[in-house]
């Protein structure tokens, strides 16, 4: 078999196939494995995550994989007071709930209750487009849904911030059905936005890319790097039961196999040339699932000065461009690291700035949260995922309105010898590493079943 | 210069540049010119439009071009009674307005008044994303807008039918801002949905592709067919003022020029490989402007039997898959031709059928409109534009929610030596042949200006 893409989805699929004695090659465009998981160099000596970096409770597949691969996790630092700026008010708090006014808390409570109730119902079905409200929810933006559900301006501001943090998109961009499906499939809003007890709870020692590296090490020479794929050709004449195989090629690359797993985000998969052309449902789907947009920034200091001041390092704001910040210190290292995200429209604005101007804006925000010391970093490392040729955005793709109800089944439906993987296709935790693992396992199962 | 794409936009740009003494080559993927304008063979001897086929009043640019090229038009047949099925009721009518119930007519009247008022205001500005309601309108689907504006179920059904007819998409798919921009830029809803006095008023003798063929004839060997472009490379080091040129290439094709016009729909332009990568705003835009989906069907009979029965051949239904039908007889030919469109979700369903099943469904609809004689055609010709490798849908691309306000300026903004054309970039009649002409002229002007 051949797998296109050495992100977690592709590597998991290849490993499972190989374990079953099925000869498999993985072809990867980048010079390294991991896809949206990547290490950067903030200090000369220590790698740090510049892509997806967290795992959390309920993400059983990735947790099992970490354990199987012998990789260690460590908790995100949460001790101290968190910071929140909502509706022009600055509060510090510990635990889950900022001390906002009772009126805002009541509004958030009822809106989140409605959101979670519907999101869980959608997640209980395997396919969100079969939900009884699917047409209604897919016909509106998440912004429209929030507008009707949250009754206060501050409540709506909270949902905008949460949308940016989860999707690196604006509530206006997303189908409400996609948003609810995604949140439900991740176990509800708290499960996704929380640190302790949620999807930001734990980090991987050495970086999450270690998962990909360990998988690749097991696959050895079966992983071929630096080989962008541009063309996928197969012969439909033989019929679906007996395909004559598929040829995957690019400049300097040509692999023939019985079946292929395309482990790429929908937009990237849509930019390959297929012969014969893909079914139109599948092509239309790939035209309508854009990537989110985020610039991730790690900033290093000689020490974690915010801890000394009693802060956890976790900060959120509905007005600052860098609306979400966490303590990102490295284990066994005395230096301080903060990580922040410019998401959605904030990424648009920041990407149009000169690097020096952007750095200043980021340090302004950090100083606003934690004080003037934030203006004198040891090191500064930014990663604009929309500018990555082989990602074109992060954290993941999202469904624009009408897409899931019109083309949802094409997300996973195999086409002749072509099987689709990637976190966007997952039933649980789509957009997360856990979803990527699920999708790779499913694609491998499809192929195993097809081989009889 | 080099132009990618020999649709109307690309050919108009190339002709204008050539007229100014600027040496220009057009590279086209298909074996013929015209892009979304194309002739098919319904009868052995007579060509008929299987793509865009109409021009109308107010479309000054394409009308001037037709006149300049010496091409003739003829009016779409409108004599007789039109048919409309709305809200389970079947009415026949002449002129503009079906004899629906006063309650529905009143609702349609007030909703269309609101639509046109806002659409015209948006069109009066050059850029829809600068409208004072831009954020609000771009944050919702056109379905949400219609839901609040039309008060009766039948009124909403009318707007769904109109959306399918104008965009070959569902109201759920579109940004309300895109829908209103598009309608305003086309002179209002009546201007776009009408036959006599509107955008379906006239046809071109020999087919609209004759426009492209005449332009190509003037360009002669400067138009290179059968040459799909896959790569666009330029050197940004020289600075925007003095680019060192651009190389456009594909299998067997390689053209170097000072500047390039990319005259492709956004999705197609987004699927090329650019070196250096495009600015992220532009890439994000191309991820978020999918093509509409339509199957166009011409059906021929030994005579136009509907005319004998007093029908014009124009029929609409809010329940039948083929919701829009016109008389499409050819001048000087006694045989009868009806043309119908399966649009949006109806195209989804029809594309999943076996050809024989789809043909039966189409003839069922025609028989439902015009009687049993419709079941015995002389000839049947269908064109599924989503299945066209070098179009990927029709009539045009649309903006999903949030796209115009976040990335609208990237629609037209030149990138180094790369200039963007295509009907989607037009200020007047985007999605129409007229808009394609405008966009080609604008791109040629940009290049002329850049050359000083």
XYZ file of N, CA and C in Angstrom, chain A residues 61-226:
498
model
N -7.268 7.259 22.258
C -6.409 6.689 21.218
C -4.987 7.249 21.287
N -4.883 8.566 21.434
C -3.523 9.121 21.462
C -2.845 8.778 22.793
N -3.614 8.698 23.865
C -3.012 8.342 25.154
C -2.486 6.905 25.118
N -3.254 6.015 24.479
C -2.788 4.624 24.351
C -1.541 4.562 23.480
N -1.526 5.369 22.439
C -0.376 5.371 21.532
C 0.878 5.886 22.240
N 0.714 6.958 23.021
C 1.848 7.495 23.777
C 2.412 6.429 24.698
N 1.524 5.748 25.363
C 1.946 4.734 26.312
C 2.649 3.594 25.581
N 2.083 3.186 24.462
C 2.676 2.114 23.676
C 4.065 2.481 23.157
N 4.218 3.745 22.800
C 5.505 4.196 22.247
C 6.504 4.561 23.343
N 6.054 4.495 24.594
C 6.950 4.806 25.698
C 7.255 6.285 25.833
N 6.344 7.135 25.359
C 6.565 8.576 25.479
C 5.917 9.097 26.755
N 6.570 10.064 27.356
C 6.106 10.616 28.622
C 5.336 11.921 28.400
N 4.364 12.160 29.267
C 3.690 13.457 29.243
C 3.978 14.198 30.544
N 3.719 15.487 30.519
C 3.808 16.282 31.754
C 2.712 17.335 31.705
N 2.209 17.720 32.881
C 1.055 18.618 32.891
C 1.425 20.052 32.515
N 0.540 20.693 31.785
C 0.648 22.130 31.553
C 0.596 22.819 32.921
N 1.451 23.808 33.108
C 1.505 24.525 34.390
C 0.208 25.307 34.622
N -0.460 25.048 35.748
C -1.715 25.776 36.013
C -1.729 26.485 37.360
N -0.708 26.238 38.204
C -0.719 26.857 39.535
C -0.678 28.379 39.422
N -1.441 29.033 40.268
C -1.474 30.503 40.239
C -2.797 31.006 39.695
N -2.880 32.314 39.619
C -4.131 32.923 39.152
C -4.135 33.071 37.634
N -5.250 32.662 37.006
C -5.447 32.915 35.585
C -5.945 34.345 35.409
N -5.765 34.846 34.190
C -6.206 36.200 33.855
C -7.290 36.136 32.790
N -8.322 36.963 32.953
C -9.322 37.059 31.875
C -9.727 38.513 31.700
N -9.768 38.937 30.462
C -10.288 40.266 30.138
C -11.503 40.066 29.236
N -12.651 40.295 29.803
C -13.906 40.120 29.050
C -14.748 41.371 29.276
N -15.204 41.951 28.192
C -16.094 43.108 28.314
C -15.440 44.289 29.016
N -14.140 44.474 28.747
C -13.463 45.631 29.313
C -13.115 45.472 30.777
N -13.373 44.306 31.339
C -13.092 44.081 32.753
C -11.959 43.062 32.880
N -11.063 43.324 33.802
C -9.944 42.400 34.002
C -10.148 41.674 35.318
N -10.156 40.354 35.277
C -10.311 39.589 36.513
C -9.221 38.527 36.589
N -8.871 38.174 37.821
C -7.987 37.024 38.007
C -8.795 35.971 38.729
N -8.449 34.707 38.481
C -9.246 33.633 39.089
C -8.416 32.368 39.134
N -8.868 31.424 39.944
C -8.294 30.084 39.916
C -9.424 29.129 39.574
N -9.061 27.919 39.150
C -10.094 26.956 38.774
C -10.692 27.287 37.432
N -11.970 26.936 37.254
C -12.551 26.971 35.924
C -13.166 28.318 35.551
N -13.784 28.981 36.533
C -14.676 30.076 36.165
C -14.162 31.439 36.599
N -13.954 32.332 35.627
C -13.542 33.695 35.982
C -14.634 34.375 36.797
N -14.234 35.277 37.681
C -15.214 35.983 38.502
C -15.804 37.149 37.721
N -16.659 36.796 36.771
C -17.350 37.819 35.987
C -18.631 38.182 36.724
N -19.356 39.163 36.201
C -20.589 39.584 36.873
C -21.618 38.455 36.814
N -22.498 38.372 37.810
C -23.524 37.315 37.831
C -24.348 37.296 36.545
N -24.589 38.473 35.976
C -25.406 38.536 34.765
C -24.702 37.824 33.597
N -23.404 38.073 33.461
C -22.649 37.415 32.386
C -22.536 35.917 32.669
N -22.262 35.574 33.925
C -22.113 34.160 34.260
C -23.407 33.397 33.989
N -24.536 34.024 34.294
C -25.823 33.374 34.049
C -26.042 33.166 32.554
N -25.691 34.192 31.783
C -25.863 34.078 30.330
C -24.945 32.997 29.770
N -23.690 33.003 30.205
C -22.757 31.976 29.730
C -23.238 30.591 30.116
N -23.763 30.491 31.322
C -24.230 29.191 31.810
C -25.346 28.636 30.949
N -26.347 29.468 30.673
C -27.474 28.952 29.881
C -27.055 28.688 28.435
N -26.187 29.546 27.890
C -25.777 29.353 26.493
C -24.926 28.084 26.360
N -24.009 27.896 27.321
C -23.179 26.696 27.246
C -24.009 25.432 27.468
N -25.018 25.540 28.327
C -25.889 24.393 28.547
C -26.588 24.000 27.243
N -27.094 24.993 26.519
C -27.747 24.714 25.234
C -26.761 24.159 24.214
N -25.589 24.764 24.193
C -24.583 24.308 23.238
C -24.212 22.850 23.506
N -23.907 22.536 24.740
C -23.457 21.181 25.050
C -24.560 20.148 24.830
N -25.792 20.538 25.155
C -26.908 19.601 24.968
C -27.030 19.221 23.489
N -26.998 20.229 22.608
C -27.138 19.949 21.172
C -25.885 19.269 20.626
N -24.730 19.743 21.065
C -23.464 19.166 20.578
C -23.377 17.687 20.951
N -23.780 17.340 22.173
C -23.711 15.933 22.596
C -24.679 15.074 21.801
N -25.872 15.642 21.524
C -26.848 14.871 20.743
C -26.275 14.575 19.351
N -25.658 15.591 18.759
C -25.094 15.396 17.416
C -23.983 14.351 17.462
N -23.180 14.395 18.529
C -22.041 13.481 18.625
C -22.490 12.041 18.887
N -23.700 11.882 19.437
C -24.164 10.524 19.722
C -24.476 9.759 18.447
N -24.835 10.479 17.406
C -24.990 9.830 16.106
C -23.604 9.722 15.505
N -23.410 8.814 14.586
C -22.093 8.742 13.969
C -21.903 9.848 12.940
N -22.989 10.292 12.326
C -22.854 11.273 11.250
C -23.671 12.521 11.555
N -23.006 13.659 11.713
C -23.732 14.879 12.091
C -24.800 15.280 11.069
N -24.594 14.935 9.807
C -25.570 15.346 8.788
C -26.876 14.575 8.898
N -26.924 13.570 9.799
C -28.184 12.859 10.016
C -28.957 13.388 11.225
N -28.399 14.333 11.935
C -29.097 14.887 13.096
C -30.425 15.501 12.670
N -31.410 15.463 13.571
C -32.737 15.950 13.177
C -32.752 17.455 12.911
N -31.795 18.172 13.474
C -31.700 19.607 13.201
C -30.586 19.935 12.194
N -30.086 18.925 11.509
C -28.898 19.132 10.662
C -29.115 20.237 9.632
N -30.229 20.204 8.921
C -30.474 21.213 7.878
C -30.497 22.611 8.487
N -31.217 22.713 9.586
C -31.359 24.003 10.253
C -29.999 24.530 10.730
N -29.220 23.682 11.363
C -27.943 24.125 11.926
C -26.891 24.344 10.846
N -26.915 23.544 9.793
C -25.916 23.702 8.736
C -26.252 24.889 7.833
N -27.469 25.387 7.944
C -27.895 26.512 7.115
C -27.567 27.866 7.706
N -26.916 27.861 8.875
C -26.568 29.129 9.515
C -25.113 29.098 9.975
N -24.549 30.295 10.141
C -23.195 30.374 10.683
C -23.256 30.153 12.201
N -22.124 29.789 12.766
C -22.056 29.663 14.218
C -22.304 31.036 14.856
N -21.919 32.114 14.157
C -22.192 33.468 14.659
C -23.698 33.697 14.811
N -24.473 33.259 13.821
C -25.929 33.416 13.911
C -26.471 32.617 15.097
N -25.938 31.424 15.282
C -26.392 30.568 16.381
C -26.053 31.230 17.725
N -24.851 31.723 17.853
C -24.438 32.381 19.097
C -25.284 33.626 19.337
N -25.527 34.384 18.287
C -26.317 35.610 18.389
C -27.688 35.331 19.030
N -28.272 34.210 18.643
C -29.592 33.899 19.190
C -29.520 33.222 20.550
N -28.392 32.592 20.854
C -28.322 31.784 22.066
C -27.753 32.563 23.251
N -26.709 33.335 23.013
C -26.145 34.154 24.098
C -26.833 35.513 24.067
N -27.216 36.000 25.230
C -28.066 37.198 25.243
C -27.325 38.469 25.598
N -26.097 38.339 26.094
C -25.339 39.535 26.458
C -24.152 39.699 25.510
N -23.743 40.945 25.341
C -22.586 41.221 24.468
C -21.351 40.489 25.001
N -21.201 40.444 26.317
C -20.031 39.781 26.876
C -20.099 38.273 26.683
N -21.306 37.735 26.762
C -21.475 36.301 26.501
C -21.061 35.976 25.070
N -21.480 36.825 24.144
C -21.108 36.598 22.739
C -19.603 36.756 22.537
N -19.026 37.716 23.244
C -17.575 37.914 23.143
C -16.837 36.666 23.627
N -17.370 36.045 24.689
C -16.758 34.814 25.170
C -16.788 33.735 24.095
N -17.934 33.599 23.412
C -18.029 32.560 22.378
C -17.130 32.859 21.180
N -16.933 34.142 20.881
C -15.983 34.481 19.802
C -14.576 34.039 20.197
N -14.215 34.361 21.426
C -12.889 33.975 21.913
C -12.718 32.454 21.891
N -13.760 31.739 22.337
C -13.690 30.276 22.351
C -13.603 29.730 20.923
N -14.329 30.350 19.987
C -14.288 29.898 18.586
C -12.900 30.105 18.016
N -12.314 31.261 18.296
C -10.948 31.513 17.823
C -9.992 30.477 18.413
N -10.163 30.193 19.689
C -9.235 29.280 20.359
C -9.382 27.847 19.850
N -10.610 27.425 19.545
C -10.825 26.039 19.117
C -10.598 25.839 17.626
N -11.016 26.821 16.806
C -11.039 26.622 15.354
C -10.032 27.512 14.626
N -9.391 28.417 15.320
C -8.607 29.492 14.691
C -9.376 30.084 13.512
N -10.666 30.282 13.753
C -11.547 30.917 12.780
C -12.530 31.785 13.559
N -13.315 32.565 12.836
C -14.331 33.396 13.470
C -15.676 32.654 13.463
N -16.563 32.989 14.405
C -17.884 32.342 14.403
C -18.627 32.548 13.071
N -18.295 33.642 12.361
C -18.938 33.935 11.075
C -18.528 32.934 9.989
N -17.364 32.316 10.147
C -16.826 31.461 9.082
C -17.445 30.071 9.052
N -17.863 29.608 10.229
C -18.209 28.203 10.407
C -19.694 27.945 10.263
N -20.037 26.800 9.723
C -21.381 26.252 9.868
C -21.637 25.968 11.346
N -22.832 26.312 11.829
C -23.176 25.985 13.222
C -23.152 24.475 13.426
N -23.558 23.719 12.406
C -23.540 22.252 12.538
C -22.111 21.755 12.699
N -21.180 22.308 11.905
C -19.779 21.902 12.060
C -19.284 22.229 13.462
N -19.575 23.436 13.940
C -19.095 23.847 15.261
C -19.634 22.914 16.349
N -20.931 22.600 16.272
C -21.538 21.764 17.309
C -21.044 20.318 17.198
N -20.916 19.837 15.985
C -20.361 18.489 15.769
C -18.973 18.386 16.386
N -18.163 19.380 16.122
C -16.769 19.390 16.575
C -16.701 19.425 18.098
N -17.525 20.290 18.677
C -17.516 20.427 20.137
C -18.087 19.165 20.786
N -19.157 18.635 20.213
C -19.740 17.405 20.755
C -18.780 16.237 20.635
N -18.104 16.139 19.505
C -17.190 15.021 19.270
C -15.957 15.119 20.166
N -15.728 16.290 20.740
C -14.616 16.471 21.667
C -15.076 16.426 23.121
N -16.336 16.009 23.337
C -16.799 15.795 24.714
C -17.413 17.025 25.360
N -17.691 18.065 24.572
C -18.320 19.259 25.132
C -17.345 20.411 25.263
N -17.885 21.604 25.505
C -17.048 22.804 25.472
C -15.974 22.797 26.555
N -16.340 22.421 27.776
C -15.335 22.405 28.850
C -14.183 21.478 28.514
N -14.533 20.306 27.987
C -13.505 19.325 27.650
C -12.488 19.923 26.674
N -12.951 20.830 25.808
C -12.051 21.378 24.791
C -11.313 22.632 25.248
N -11.960 23.453 26.076
C -11.287 24.718 26.421
C -10.495 24.647 27.720
N -10.678 23.591 28.495
C -10.004 23.533 29.787
C -8.547 23.105 29.667
N -7.782 23.508 30.653
C -6.415 23.013 30.769
C -6.471 21.778 31.670
N -6.521 21.980 32.980
C -6.610 20.853 33.899
C -7.960 20.144 33.695
N -7.921 18.895 33.262
C -9.163 18.163 33.004
C -9.674 18.309 31.581
N -8.964 19.074 30.759
C -9.416 19.295 29.374
C -8.316 19.061 28.359
N -8.582 19.538 27.143
C -7.733 19.196 25.996
C -6.370 19.866 26.020
N -6.155 20.789 26.971
C -4.837 21.422 27.102
C -4.104 20.912 28.356
N -4.517 19.760 28.875
C -3.993 19.310 30.163
C -2.526 18.895 30.121
N -2.138 18.142 29.096
C -0.808 17.538 29.119
C -0.004 17.816 27.861
N 1.313 17.862 28.035
C 2.243 18.024 26.927
C 3.126 16.775 26.839
N 3.801 16.640 25.737
C 4.622 15.449 25.519
C 6.098 15.822 25.676
N 6.801 15.068 26.469
C 8.226 15.339 26.676
C 8.956 15.215 25.326
N 9.648 16.285 24.957
C 10.357 16.290 23.668
C 9.512 16.835 22.531
N 8.231 17.082 22.829
C 7.339 17.613 21.787
C 6.459 16.529 21.179
N 5.277 16.928 20.741
C 4.349 15.943 20.175
C 4.887 15.308 18.890
N 5.796 15.984 18.222
C 6.359 15.405 16.996
C 7.097 14.099 17.295
N 7.450 13.897 18.575
C 8.085 12.632 18.974
C 7.185 11.443 18.660
N 5.854 11.652 18.735
C 4.928 10.562 18.389
C 5.177 10.142 16.941
N 5.236 11.151 16.066
C 5.466 10.867 14.645
C 6.837 10.240 14.428
N 7.831 10.753 15.150
C 9.185 10.232 14.962
C 9.301 8.776 15.407
N 8.622 8.457 16.500
C 8.668 7.065 16.969
C 7.970 6.132 15.974
N 6.819 6.580 15.469
C 6.105 5.770 14.475
C 6.981 5.590 13.235
N 7.609 6.687 12.804
C 8.454 6.629 11.609
C 9.659 5.717 11.838
N 10.185 5.745 13.057
C 11.339 4.886 13.362
C 10.948 3.417 13.199
N 9.740 3.072 13.623
C 9.277 1.692 13.463
C 9.125 1.326 11.985
N 8.723 2.309 11.183
C 8.500 2.041 9.757
C 9.804 2.066 8.961
N 10.820 2.715 9.538
C 12.152 2.716 8.918
C 12.148 3.257 7.501
N 12.785 2.532 6.582
C 12.932 3.046 5.209
C 11.609 3.108 4.446
N 10.530 2.620 5.052
C 9.228 2.710 4.383
C 8.710 4.152 4.337
N 9.334 5.049 5.099
C 8.925 6.459 5.057
C 9.884 7.229 4.147
N 9.353 7.812 3.092
C 10.174 8.534 2.114
C 9.874 10.029 2.237
N 10.878 10.791 2.657
C 10.683 12.227 2.901
C 10.995 13.061 1.659
N 10.623 14.356 1.737
C 10.985 15.302 0.681
C 10.406 14.954 -0.679
